[in-house]
Every structure is written in C-alpha cells, then in structure tokens.
Coordinates of C-alpha atoms and ligand atoms in Angstrom, one line a residue:
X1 CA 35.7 -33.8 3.1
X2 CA 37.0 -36.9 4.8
X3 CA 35.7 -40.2 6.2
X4 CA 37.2 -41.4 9.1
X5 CA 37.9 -45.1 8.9
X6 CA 38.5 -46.8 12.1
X7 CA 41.4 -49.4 13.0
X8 CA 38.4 -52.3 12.2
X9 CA 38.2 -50.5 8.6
X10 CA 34.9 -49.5 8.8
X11 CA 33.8 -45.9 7.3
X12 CA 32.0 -43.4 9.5
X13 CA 30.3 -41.0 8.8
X14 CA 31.7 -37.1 8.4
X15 CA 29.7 -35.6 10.9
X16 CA 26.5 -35.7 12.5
X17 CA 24.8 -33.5 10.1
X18 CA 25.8 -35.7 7.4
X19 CA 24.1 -39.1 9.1
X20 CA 21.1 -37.3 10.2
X21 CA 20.3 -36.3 6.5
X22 CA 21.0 -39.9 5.2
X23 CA 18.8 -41.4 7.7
X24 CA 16.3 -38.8 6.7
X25 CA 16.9 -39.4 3.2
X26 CA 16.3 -43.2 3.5
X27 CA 12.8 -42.6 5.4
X28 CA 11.5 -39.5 3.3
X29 CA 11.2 -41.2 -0.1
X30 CA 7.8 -42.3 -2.7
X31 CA 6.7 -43.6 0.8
X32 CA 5.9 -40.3 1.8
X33 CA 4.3 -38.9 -1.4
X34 CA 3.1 -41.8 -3.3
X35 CA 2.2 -44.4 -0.7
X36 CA 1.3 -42.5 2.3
X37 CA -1.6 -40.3 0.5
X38 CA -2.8 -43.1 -1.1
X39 CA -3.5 -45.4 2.1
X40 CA -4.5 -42.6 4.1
X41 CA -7.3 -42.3 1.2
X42 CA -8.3 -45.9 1.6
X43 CA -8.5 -45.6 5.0
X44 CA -10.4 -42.8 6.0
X45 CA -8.2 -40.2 5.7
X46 CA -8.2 -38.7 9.0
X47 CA -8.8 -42.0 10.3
X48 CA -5.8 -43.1 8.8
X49 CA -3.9 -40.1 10.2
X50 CA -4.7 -40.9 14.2
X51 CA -3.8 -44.4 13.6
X52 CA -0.4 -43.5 12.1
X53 CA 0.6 -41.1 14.6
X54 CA -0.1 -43.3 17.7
X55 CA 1.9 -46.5 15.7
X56 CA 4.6 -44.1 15.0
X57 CA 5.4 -43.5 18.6
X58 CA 4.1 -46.8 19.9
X59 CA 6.7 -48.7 17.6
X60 CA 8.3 -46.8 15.0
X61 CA 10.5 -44.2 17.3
X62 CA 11.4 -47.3 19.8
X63 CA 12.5 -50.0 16.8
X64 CA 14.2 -47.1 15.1
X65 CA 16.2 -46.4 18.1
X66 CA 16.9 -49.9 18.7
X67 CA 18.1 -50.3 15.2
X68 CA 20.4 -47.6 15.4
X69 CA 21.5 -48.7 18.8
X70 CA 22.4 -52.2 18.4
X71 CA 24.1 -50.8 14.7
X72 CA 26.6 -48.4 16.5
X73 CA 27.0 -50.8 19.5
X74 CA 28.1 -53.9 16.8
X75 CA 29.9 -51.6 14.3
X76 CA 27.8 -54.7 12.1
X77 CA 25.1 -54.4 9.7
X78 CA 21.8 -56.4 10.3
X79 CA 23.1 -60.3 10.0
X80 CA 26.0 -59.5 12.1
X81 CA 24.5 -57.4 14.6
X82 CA 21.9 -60.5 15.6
X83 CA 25.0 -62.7 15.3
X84 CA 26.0 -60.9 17.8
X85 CA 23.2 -62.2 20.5
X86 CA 23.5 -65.1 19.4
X87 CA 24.6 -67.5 15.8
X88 CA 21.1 -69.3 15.9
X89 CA 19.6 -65.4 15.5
X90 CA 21.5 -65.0 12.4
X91 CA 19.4 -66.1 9.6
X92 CA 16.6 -63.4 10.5
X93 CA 19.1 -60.7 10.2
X94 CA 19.4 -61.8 6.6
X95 CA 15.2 -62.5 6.2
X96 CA 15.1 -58.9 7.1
X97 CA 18.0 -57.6 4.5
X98 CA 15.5 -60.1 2.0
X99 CA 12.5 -58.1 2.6
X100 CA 14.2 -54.7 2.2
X101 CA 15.9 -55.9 -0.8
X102 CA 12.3 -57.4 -2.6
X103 CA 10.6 -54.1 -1.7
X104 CA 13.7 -52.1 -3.4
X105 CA 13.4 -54.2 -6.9
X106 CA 10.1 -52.8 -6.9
X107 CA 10.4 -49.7 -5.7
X108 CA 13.4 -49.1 -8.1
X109 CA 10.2 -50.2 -11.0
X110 CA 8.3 -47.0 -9.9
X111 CA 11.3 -44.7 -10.0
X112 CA 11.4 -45.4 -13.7
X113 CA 8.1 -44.8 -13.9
X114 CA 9.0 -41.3 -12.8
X115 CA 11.4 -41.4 -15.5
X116 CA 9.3 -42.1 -18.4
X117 CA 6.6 -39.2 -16.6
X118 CA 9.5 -36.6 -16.4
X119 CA 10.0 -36.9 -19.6
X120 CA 5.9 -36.9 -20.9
X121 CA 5.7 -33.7 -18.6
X122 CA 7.1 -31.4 -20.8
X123 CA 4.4 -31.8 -23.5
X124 CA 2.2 -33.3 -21.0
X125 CA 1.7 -36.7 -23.5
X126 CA -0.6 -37.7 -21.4
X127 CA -3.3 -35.8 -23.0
X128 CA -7.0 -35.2 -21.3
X129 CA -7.3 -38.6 -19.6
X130 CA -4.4 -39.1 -17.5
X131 CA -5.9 -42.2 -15.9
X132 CA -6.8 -44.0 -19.0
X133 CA -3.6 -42.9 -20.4
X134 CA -1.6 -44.7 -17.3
X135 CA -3.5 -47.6 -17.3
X136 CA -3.8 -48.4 -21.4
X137 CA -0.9 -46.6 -23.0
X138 CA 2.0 -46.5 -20.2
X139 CA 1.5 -49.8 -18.5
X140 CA -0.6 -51.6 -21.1
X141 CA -2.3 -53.1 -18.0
X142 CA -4.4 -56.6 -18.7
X143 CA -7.4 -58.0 -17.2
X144 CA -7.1 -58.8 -14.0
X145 CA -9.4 -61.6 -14.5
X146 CA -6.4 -62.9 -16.9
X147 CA -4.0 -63.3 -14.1
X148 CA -4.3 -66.0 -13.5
X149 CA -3.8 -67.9 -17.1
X150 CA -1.7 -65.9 -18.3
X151 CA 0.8 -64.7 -15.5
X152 CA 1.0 -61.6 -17.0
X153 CA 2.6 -62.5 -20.4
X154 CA 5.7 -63.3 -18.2
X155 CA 5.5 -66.4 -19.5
X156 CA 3.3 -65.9 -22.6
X157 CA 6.3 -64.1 -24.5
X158 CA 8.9 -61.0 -24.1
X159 CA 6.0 -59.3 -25.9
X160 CA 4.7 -57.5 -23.3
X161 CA 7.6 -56.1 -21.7
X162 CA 7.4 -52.3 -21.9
X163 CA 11.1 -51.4 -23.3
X164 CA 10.4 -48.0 -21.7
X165 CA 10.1 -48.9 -18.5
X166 CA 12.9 -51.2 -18.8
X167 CA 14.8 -48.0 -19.9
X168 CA 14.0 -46.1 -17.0
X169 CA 14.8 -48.8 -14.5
X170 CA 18.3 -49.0 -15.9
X171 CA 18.7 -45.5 -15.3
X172 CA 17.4 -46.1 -11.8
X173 CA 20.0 -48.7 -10.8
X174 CA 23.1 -46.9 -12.4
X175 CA 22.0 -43.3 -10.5
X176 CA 21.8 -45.6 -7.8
X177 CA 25.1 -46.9 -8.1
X178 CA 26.9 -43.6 -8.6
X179 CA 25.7 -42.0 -5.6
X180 CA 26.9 -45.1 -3.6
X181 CA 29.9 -45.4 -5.3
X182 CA 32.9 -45.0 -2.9
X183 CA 30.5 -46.2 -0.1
X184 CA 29.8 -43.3 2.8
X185 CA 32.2 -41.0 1.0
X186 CA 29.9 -40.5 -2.1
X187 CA 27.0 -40.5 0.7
X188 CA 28.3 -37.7 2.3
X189 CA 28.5 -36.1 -0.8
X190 CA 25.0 -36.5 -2.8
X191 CA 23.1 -36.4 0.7
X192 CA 22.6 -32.7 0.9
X193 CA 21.3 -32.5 -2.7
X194 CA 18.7 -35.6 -2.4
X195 CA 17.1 -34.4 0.5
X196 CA 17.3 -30.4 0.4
X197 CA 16.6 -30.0 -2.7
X198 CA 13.5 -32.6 -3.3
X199 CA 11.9 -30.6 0.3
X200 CA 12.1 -27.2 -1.0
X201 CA 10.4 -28.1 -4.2
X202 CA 7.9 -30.1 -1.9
X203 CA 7.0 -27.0 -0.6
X204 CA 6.6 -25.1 -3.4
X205 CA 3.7 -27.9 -3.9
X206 CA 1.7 -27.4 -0.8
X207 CA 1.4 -24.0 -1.3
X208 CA 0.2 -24.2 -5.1
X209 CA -2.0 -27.5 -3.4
X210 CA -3.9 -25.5 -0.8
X211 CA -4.5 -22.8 -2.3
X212 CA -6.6 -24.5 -5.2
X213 CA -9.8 -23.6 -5.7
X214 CA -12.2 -26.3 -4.0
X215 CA -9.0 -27.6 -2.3
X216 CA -10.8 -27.6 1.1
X217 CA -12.9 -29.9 0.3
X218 CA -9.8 -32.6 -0.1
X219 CA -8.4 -30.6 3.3
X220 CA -11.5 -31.4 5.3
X221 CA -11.2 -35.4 4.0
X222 CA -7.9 -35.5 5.3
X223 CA -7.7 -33.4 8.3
X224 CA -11.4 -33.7 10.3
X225 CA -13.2 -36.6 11.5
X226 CA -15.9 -37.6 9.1
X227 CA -19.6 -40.0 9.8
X228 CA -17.0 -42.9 9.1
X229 CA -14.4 -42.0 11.4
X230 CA -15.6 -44.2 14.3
X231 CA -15.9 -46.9 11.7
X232 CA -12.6 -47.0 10.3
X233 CA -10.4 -46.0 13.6
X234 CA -12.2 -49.7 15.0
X235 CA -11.1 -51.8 11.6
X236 CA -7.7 -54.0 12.4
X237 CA -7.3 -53.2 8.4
X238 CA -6.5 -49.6 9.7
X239 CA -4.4 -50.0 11.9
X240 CA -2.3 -52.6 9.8
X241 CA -2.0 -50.3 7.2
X242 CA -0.7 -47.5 9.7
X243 CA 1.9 -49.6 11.2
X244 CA 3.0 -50.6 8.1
X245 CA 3.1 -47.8 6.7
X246 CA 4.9 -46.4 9.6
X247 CA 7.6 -49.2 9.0
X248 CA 7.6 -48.6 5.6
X249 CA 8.1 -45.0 5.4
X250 CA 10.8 -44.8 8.4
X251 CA 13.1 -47.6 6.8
X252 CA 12.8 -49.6 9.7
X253 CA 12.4 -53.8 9.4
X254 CA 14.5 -52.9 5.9
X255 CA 18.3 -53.4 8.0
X256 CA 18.8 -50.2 7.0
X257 CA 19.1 -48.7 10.4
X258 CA 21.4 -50.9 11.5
X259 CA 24.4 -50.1 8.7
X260 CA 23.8 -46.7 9.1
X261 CA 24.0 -46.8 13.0
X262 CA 27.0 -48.9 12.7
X263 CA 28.4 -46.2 10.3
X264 CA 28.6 -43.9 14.2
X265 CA 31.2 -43.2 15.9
X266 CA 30.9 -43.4 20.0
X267 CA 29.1 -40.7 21.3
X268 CA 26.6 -39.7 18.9
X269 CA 23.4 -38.9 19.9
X270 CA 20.6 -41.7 19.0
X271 CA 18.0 -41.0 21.1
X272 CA 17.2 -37.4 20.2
X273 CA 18.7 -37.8 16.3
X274 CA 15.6 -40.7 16.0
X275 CA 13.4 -38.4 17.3
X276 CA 14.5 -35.9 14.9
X277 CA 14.6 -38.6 11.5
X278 CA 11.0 -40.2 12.6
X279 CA 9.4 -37.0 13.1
X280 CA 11.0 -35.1 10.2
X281 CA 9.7 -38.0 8.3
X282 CA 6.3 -37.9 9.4
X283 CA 5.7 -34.6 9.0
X284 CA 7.0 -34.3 5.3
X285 CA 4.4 -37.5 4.6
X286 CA 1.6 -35.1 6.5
X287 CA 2.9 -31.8 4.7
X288 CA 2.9 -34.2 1.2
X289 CA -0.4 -35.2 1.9
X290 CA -2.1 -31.2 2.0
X291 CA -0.3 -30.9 -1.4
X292 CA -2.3 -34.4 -3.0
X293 CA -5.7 -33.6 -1.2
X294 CA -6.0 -30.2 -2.0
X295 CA -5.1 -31.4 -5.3
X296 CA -7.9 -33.9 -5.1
X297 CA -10.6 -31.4 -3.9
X298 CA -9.6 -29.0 -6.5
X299 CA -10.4 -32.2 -8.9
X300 CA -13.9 -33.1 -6.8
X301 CA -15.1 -29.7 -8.2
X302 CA -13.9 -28.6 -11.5
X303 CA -17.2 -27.8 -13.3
X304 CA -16.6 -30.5 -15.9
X305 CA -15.9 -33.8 -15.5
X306 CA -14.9 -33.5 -11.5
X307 CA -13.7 -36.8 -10.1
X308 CA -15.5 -37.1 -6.3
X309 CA -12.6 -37.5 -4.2
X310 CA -13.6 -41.1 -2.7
X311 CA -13.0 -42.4 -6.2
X312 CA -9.7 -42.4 -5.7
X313 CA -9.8 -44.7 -2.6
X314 CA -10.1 -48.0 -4.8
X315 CA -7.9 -46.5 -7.8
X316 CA -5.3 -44.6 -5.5
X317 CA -2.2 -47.1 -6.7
X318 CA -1.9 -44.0 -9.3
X319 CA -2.6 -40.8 -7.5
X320 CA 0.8 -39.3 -8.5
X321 CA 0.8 -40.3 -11.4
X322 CA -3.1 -39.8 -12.4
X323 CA -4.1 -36.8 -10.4
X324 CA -0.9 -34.8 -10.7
X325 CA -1.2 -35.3 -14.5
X326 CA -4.3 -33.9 -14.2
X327 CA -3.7 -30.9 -12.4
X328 CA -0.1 -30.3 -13.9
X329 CA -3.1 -30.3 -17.1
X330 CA -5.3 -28.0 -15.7
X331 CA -3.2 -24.9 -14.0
X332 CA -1.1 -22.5 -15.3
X333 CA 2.7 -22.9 -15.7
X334 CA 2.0 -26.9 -16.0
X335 CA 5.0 -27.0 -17.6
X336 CA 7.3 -26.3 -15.1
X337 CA 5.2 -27.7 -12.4
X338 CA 5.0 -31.1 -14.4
X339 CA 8.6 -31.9 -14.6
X340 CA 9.2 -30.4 -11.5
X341 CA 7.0 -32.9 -9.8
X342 CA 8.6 -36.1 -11.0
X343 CA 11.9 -34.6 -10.8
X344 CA 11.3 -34.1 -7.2
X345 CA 10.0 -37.9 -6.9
X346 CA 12.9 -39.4 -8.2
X347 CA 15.3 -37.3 -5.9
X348 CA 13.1 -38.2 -3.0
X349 CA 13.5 -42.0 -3.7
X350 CA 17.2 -43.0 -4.9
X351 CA 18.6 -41.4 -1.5
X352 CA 15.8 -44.7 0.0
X353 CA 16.9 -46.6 -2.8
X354 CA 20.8 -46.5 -2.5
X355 CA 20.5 -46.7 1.6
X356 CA 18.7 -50.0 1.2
X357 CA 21.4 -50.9 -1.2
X358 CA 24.0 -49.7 1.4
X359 CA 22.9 -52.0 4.3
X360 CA 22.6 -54.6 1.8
X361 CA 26.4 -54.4 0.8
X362 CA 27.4 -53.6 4.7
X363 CA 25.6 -57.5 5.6
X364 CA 28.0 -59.2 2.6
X365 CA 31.1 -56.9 3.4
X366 CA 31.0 -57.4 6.9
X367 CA 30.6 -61.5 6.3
X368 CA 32.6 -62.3 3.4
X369 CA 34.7 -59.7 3.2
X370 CA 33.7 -58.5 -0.3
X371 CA 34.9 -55.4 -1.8
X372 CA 32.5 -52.5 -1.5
X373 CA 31.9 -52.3 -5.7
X374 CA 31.8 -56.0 -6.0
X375 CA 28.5 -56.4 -3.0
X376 CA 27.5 -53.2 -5.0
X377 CA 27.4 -54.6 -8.3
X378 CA 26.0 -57.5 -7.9
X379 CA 23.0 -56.4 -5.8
X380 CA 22.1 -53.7 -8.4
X381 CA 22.7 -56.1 -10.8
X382 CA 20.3 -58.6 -9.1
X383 CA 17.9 -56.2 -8.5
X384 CA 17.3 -54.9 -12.1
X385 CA 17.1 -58.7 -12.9
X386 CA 14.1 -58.9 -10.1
X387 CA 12.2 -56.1 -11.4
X388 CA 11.4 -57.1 -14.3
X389 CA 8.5 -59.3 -14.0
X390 CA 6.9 -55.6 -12.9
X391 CA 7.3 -54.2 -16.3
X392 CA 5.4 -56.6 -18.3
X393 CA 2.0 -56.0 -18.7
X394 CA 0.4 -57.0 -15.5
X395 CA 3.4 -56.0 -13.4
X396 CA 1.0 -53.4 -11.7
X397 CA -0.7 -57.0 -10.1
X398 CA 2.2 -58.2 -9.2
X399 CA 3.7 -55.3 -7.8
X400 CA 0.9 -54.7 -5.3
X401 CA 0.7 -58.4 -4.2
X402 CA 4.4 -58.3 -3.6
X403 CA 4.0 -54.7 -1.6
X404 CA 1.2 -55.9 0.4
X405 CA 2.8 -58.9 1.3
X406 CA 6.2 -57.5 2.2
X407 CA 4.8 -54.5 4.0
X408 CA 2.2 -57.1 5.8
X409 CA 4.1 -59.8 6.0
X410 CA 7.7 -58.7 6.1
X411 CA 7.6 -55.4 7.5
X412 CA 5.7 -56.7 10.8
X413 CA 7.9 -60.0 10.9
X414 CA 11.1 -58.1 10.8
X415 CA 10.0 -55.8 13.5
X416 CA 8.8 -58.5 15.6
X417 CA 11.5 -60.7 15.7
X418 CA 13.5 -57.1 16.3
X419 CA 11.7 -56.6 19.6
X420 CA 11.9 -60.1 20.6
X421 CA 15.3 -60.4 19.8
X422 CA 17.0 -57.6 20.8
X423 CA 14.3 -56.8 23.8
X424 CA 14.3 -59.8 25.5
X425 CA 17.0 -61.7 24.5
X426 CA 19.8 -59.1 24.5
X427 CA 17.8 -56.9 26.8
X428 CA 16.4 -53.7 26.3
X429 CA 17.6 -52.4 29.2
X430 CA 21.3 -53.5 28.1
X431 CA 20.7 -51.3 24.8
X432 CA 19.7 -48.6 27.3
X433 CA 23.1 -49.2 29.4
X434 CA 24.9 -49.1 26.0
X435 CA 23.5 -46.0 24.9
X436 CA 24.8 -44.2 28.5
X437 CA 28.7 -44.1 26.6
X438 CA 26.7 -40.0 25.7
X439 CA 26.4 -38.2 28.5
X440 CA 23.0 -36.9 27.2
X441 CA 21.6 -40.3 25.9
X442 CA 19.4 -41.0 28.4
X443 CA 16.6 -43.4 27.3
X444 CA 13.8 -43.9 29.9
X445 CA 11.8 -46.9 31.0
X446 CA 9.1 -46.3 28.3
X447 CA 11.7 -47.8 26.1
X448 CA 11.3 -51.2 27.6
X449 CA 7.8 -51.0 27.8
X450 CA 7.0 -50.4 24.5
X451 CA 9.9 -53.1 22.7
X452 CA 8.9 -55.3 25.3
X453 CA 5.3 -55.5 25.5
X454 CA 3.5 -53.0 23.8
X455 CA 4.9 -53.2 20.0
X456 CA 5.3 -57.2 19.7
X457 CA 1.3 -57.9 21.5
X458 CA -0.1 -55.2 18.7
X459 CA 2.0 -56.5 16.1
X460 CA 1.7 -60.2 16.6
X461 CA -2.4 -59.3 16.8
X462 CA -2.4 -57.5 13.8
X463 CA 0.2 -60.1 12.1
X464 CA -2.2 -63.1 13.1
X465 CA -5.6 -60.9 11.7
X466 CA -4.3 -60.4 8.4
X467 CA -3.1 -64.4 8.4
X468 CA -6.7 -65.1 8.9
X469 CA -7.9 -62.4 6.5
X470 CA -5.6 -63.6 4.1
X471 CA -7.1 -67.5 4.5
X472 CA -10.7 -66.0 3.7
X473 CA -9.7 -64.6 0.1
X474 CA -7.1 -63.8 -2.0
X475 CA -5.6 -60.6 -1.9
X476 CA -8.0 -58.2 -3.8
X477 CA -9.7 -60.9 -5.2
X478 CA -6.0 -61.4 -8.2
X479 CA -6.6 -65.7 -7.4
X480 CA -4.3 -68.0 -5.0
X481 CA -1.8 -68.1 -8.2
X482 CA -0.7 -65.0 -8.2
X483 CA -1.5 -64.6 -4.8
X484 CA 1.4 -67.7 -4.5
X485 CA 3.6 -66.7 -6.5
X486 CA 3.9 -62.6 -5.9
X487 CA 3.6 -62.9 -2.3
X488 CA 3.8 -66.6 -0.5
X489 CA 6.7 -68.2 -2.8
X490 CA 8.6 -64.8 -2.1
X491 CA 8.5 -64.6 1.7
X492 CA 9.5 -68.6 1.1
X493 CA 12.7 -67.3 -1.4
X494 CA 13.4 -64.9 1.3
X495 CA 13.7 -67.8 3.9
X496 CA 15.5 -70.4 2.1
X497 CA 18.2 -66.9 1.2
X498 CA 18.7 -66.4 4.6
X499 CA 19.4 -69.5 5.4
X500 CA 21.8 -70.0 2.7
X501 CA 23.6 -67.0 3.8
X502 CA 23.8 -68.1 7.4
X503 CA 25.2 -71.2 6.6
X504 CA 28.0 -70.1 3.6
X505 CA 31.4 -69.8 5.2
X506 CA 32.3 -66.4 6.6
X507 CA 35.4 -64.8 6.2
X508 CA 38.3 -66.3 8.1
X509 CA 38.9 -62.9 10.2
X510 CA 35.2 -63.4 11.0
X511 CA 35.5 -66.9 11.4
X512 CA 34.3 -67.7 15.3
Ligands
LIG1 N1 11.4 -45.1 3.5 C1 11.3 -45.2 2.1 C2 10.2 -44.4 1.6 O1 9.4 -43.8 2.4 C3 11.0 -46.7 1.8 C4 12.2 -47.4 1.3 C5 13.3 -47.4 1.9 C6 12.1 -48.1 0.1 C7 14.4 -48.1 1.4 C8 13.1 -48.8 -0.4 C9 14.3 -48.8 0.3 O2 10.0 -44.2 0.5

C-alpha cells in the first residue's frame, strides 16, 4: 500500500476505509469499556444513557464534523487550523493539543495497568478478592486522608513507585511508537488489527455477559428507568458527565480530529463518515456496557458473598479491573477469557493513544518543521516522564483529579472555544460552503444551530455549574492541595504551554 503525499508534503490517507477506521479507532478506546460503564453506574444508569445520547447529537456529531471540516479545509492540525482564522486564535489550538496530551499521560498509566493484569490472568494472581487485591497489592493505594501531607510519596521518596507499573508504561509508549512509526503509513497498516480485532472479541463478551445467570438484574439497571430516574435525568452533574463523556469518548476537544481531517484529500465524505465514527462509537460504549452489567448482576446474585450492584457506583474507578477479575474467577474457561479481556483493552486503547500522539506531532511538524520521529520522540518521551507521578502509591488520587478536571474543565473549554471560534468567527456557514467541494456533502441548517447556539449555551451552563460546584468543596473531598496541584496548576501548565508555543518562532516557510 501507498500514501499519497501531496505537493505541500503532507501524507493522506490510503483510502477512505483506512481513515474511517482510524477515526474509529481513536474514539472506541478504555473510554468505551472502562470509563463509559463506570459513569453510567454513577449516574443512574439509564439516566445516564438518555443524557448521553441527546449530548451526542446535540454536540458531539456537530464539533466532530467541524473538527474534521476545518482539518481537511486547512490541510493543518489544531494550532494551525485556528491560525488560520486568525493569529490571536492560535494559542487555544495549542491549550487544546495540552489537554489531549495530559489525558494521554494518563491514559497511557492504565494501559499498563492492563499489562501487568494480562499477565496476572493466566493464573488469575489475583486470588478471591479482586478488589482488595487492586487496591492493596497492585497499586499499594494510601489513605486518602494522607494526601494531602504526603503527596503521595512523590515527594516522600522513589519508595513508592510501583516498578511494575512503570514496566508496563514503557511498554505502552514504545507499542505506541511503533504503530506510529512512519506516520500515516504505519497507520494504515496497524489500523485494521487495533480495531477489528479488539470488536470481535468485544463481542464474544456480550454474549458470555448476558447470558449470565442473574445478569438481568444488571440489564434492567442499565437499560429501564428506575424510582431515581426523574432524579438523576434533573441533576446538572448528569448531564456534565454525559457531555463529557461524549467528548471524551469521541476524541473530540483532544485536536485529534483536526490532523486526521487534514490527513483528506478533497472530496471525502465528512458529513456521513462522522455520522458513521460517532455512532459506531456510541454503540460499541452501549454494546460494552450489556457485557459489564450483566457481569455486575451476575455478581449482585451469586449465593455467596454477592456484591449489590449500586456498590459499584462509588468504587467503579475499578470495574474492569475488579469485576472482570471476579468473573474471569468465577466461570468456566477463566483462563482464556482472562487474558482475552485485557488483551482486548490494550488493543482498544493504543489505536486512541497513538492518534492523540499523531495530532500532537502534526501541530509541531506543521509549525517548526520537525521531522516526524523527532515530534514523535520527544512527546512519547515526555509523556512517560508525565506519568509517572500516577504510579506512585496514590497515583489513583491523582489520576482521577487530573481526569475530572481535564474532562470538566478541558474537554468543555476546548469545545467551547471550538464553536465560538470556528462558528462565529469563521462562520459556520462558511464550513458548510467548504464542505459543498463533495457533491453529496450537504450539511443542513441544524449545523448552525447547534455550533452556534445550542452547544456553547449548554456547555458554558454546565462549565459555570461545575465552577461553582467546584468553589463549594474539593473534588471528592482529596483537599485544595491536591485539588491544586492534580487539576488547577495543570490547566494553568497547559496555558502558559500554549502560549509558549504561540509565541516560539515558526518555521521560515511558515513564517507570515
Ligand atoms: N476516545 C478515547 C477513548 O474512548 C479517548 C482518548 C483518545 C484518550 C485519545 C486518549 C487519547 O478511549
């Protein structure tokens, strides 16, 4: 197979097929099987569910259009492509590559967990008590009532940094790097495995999920309205946790979209290949989800020892890796369903991993004119070196301050400023003119509405509700410290980046 590079030497991609299954692979990744079930279970499951459907096509389909759009019609990744409206819009291109970059480093952290849990599948180390068993002996989690003295050993000694996971995350960054390794030619390559492959064994998973014994009872959580339906569906913490979620899981406010869409040649579909990415997504989070709450009812009614299924709605961080233990424990042919399972995590998540990286390297190729290895290289590099502080012994904390607050915080920023930007500023009707260069890209009025009015009001709303939630107490109750440091200092490191890449010289063919 061969890439097409244009007279402005950028790659494209080999064919349609080949972009629609990286976009997919970037959207369906942990978000879909480790995040999603777990914040539809703290939700109210079925709650949840409404809410993330209508934010999907309220905002999710239109900003992933627009990302793609504005992508192809640059031929930039994110920095350049709001250069392009205007040099003062610049430096948000590069908050958003920040965001997508901090969530990576951590992401990068759980893909090693799956590592370390491939490997304790085979003779299930994990013994009777999976959950006591990831909390104690994997992570060696502290007190969160210690956070705040001791910073999670980071700086109270190398101690209690867990050389396993450590391990693990090198092996994440280097199968990262190899699949993006001669930029969208490797892509093109590694793509069909990383997303076929991971989806058949998905499947495989549902069916062995629903047809649990007591596995309705998890079913009927997650698909049917319960007393507190009415409850949850009116909670702004809801619906934040949909439309984030819905960000999240899509890759859009990650400047992902935008390298890939610049990665098109003229004429390419958007419009319907969004529809096709978002909703392919969606559904394999959906599908994912009968797999973990049949699981989950099968648990609320073993005979002995059953765990009621709304305990997992304050201990969910773990439900892959606590409940699937536990069942991998419990059914026949565990032993090829165990490895199985975190096999099929980790090829879910480095095709999300290595896009991020991608639309990373695009932003400092397209600016400075860097070689492809040399971007590469030094953001894997950087991002081994910012995961760290997650595998000491309260990285868990840490971790889930730094996802809330780039997923609250970061997410809805980027996709705010996207719509103001690029909707009003450039125009979303312009993007709709642009799009017109297919004959069958028609993109209809609703377009406008929604990137003009609808998605900024809800977002800006829900953005100012969690400000104010966030002023009444820290988040889950880990102290201002780490509060400060795992979430405020890092959307402030994120800022003074951006503006550091704005103002650094570009390359002189760039040079304006
Ligand atoms: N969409 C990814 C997922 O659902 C999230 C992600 C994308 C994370 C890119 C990191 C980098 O898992």
């Amino acid at each position: 197979m061969k890439n097409s590079v244009t007279p402005n030497g950028r790659e494209h991609w080999d064919s349609r097929t080949v972009f629609v299954l990286a976009a997919i692979g970037s959207a369906i990744g942990l978000g879909n099987v480790w995040r999603f079930p777990r914040i539809c279970a703290e939700n109210g499951g079925f709650a949840f569910l409404i809410a993330f459907i209508v934010a999907l096509f309220t905002a999710g389909i239109p900003i992933l259009i627009l990302e793609l759009a504005m992508g192809k019609r640059t031929q930039k990744s994110t920095p350049g492509a709001f250069r392009f409206v205007g040099s003062k819009f610049e430096w948000l291109g590069w908050c958003i590559v920040g965001v997508g970059f901090l969530i990576t480093c951590y992401y990068a952290v759980i893909m090693s967990w799956c590592w370390n849990y491939t490997v304790y599948s085979f003779n299930q180390a994990w013994g009777d008590n999976p959950s006591a068993f990831f909390s104690k002996e994997f992570l060696h989690l502290a007190n969160a009532s210690d956070l705040p003295q001791s910073l999670g050993g980071i700086f109270s000694g190398w101690g209690s940094l867990s050389v396993k996971i450590l391990i693990g995350s090198v092996l994440t960054w280097l199968a990262i790097a190899a699949c993006i390794w001669k930029g969208v030619k490797t892509v093109s390559k590694v793509i069909y495995a990383t997303v076929l492959v991971p989806w058949v064994i998905l499947l495989v998973f549902v069916v062995r999920g629903v047809t649990l014994p007591g596995a309705s009872e998890g079913l009927a959580y997650y698909m049917s309205p319960r007393g507190e339906f009415l409850t949850f569906l009116m909670r702004p913490s809801t619906w934040i946790a949909a439309y984030t979620q819905v960000f999240f899981s899509i890759s859009v406010g990650f400047g992902i979209m935008f390298a890939y869409g610049s990665f098109l040649k003229k004429g390419t579909n958007i419009v319907r290949n969004a529809f096709i990415i978002a909703i392919s997504d969606a559904l394999t989070a959906i599908i994912a989800g009968l797999a973990v709450f049949g699981c989950l009812g099968y648990l609320a009614n073993l005979p002995e020892g059953a765990t009621p299924i709304s305990a997992w709605m304050d201990s969910s961080l773990g439900i892959a890796f606590v409940a699937y233990p536990q069942l991998i424990n419990l059914i026949p042919g565990g032993m090829i369903f165990g490895p199985l399972f975190f096999i099929m995590l980790l090829m879910l998540a480095v095709d999300s991993a290595f896009s991020l990286v991608e639309g990373c390297t695009a932003a400092f190729e397209d600016k400075y004119g860097w070689s492809h290895h040399r971007a590469m290289l030094l953001i894997c590099g950087f991002g081994f070196i910012l995961g760290i502080p997650f595998m000491f012994q309260t990285g868990l904390y840490w971790f889930d301050t730094l996802d809330h607050f780039m997923n609250h915080f970061g997410l809805m920023f980027a996709c705010i400023v996207e719509c103001l930007v690029f909707g009003y500023v450039y125009r979303s009707g312009r993007i709709r003119r642009d799009l017109l260069d297919h004959h069958d890209n028609k993109l209809g009025p609703w377009f406008d509405y929604l990137v003009r009015y609808v998605s900024p009001v809800v977002l800006v709303g829900l953005l100012v509700w969690e400000i104010v939630d966030r002023a009444k107490g820290s988040y889950e109750g880990y102290g201002r410290t780490t509060e400060f440091y795992g979430g405020w200092l890092m959307l402030i490191f994120i800022g003074v980046g951006a503006l550091v890449f704005t103002l650094l010289k570009r390359r002189k063919s760039e040079a304006v």
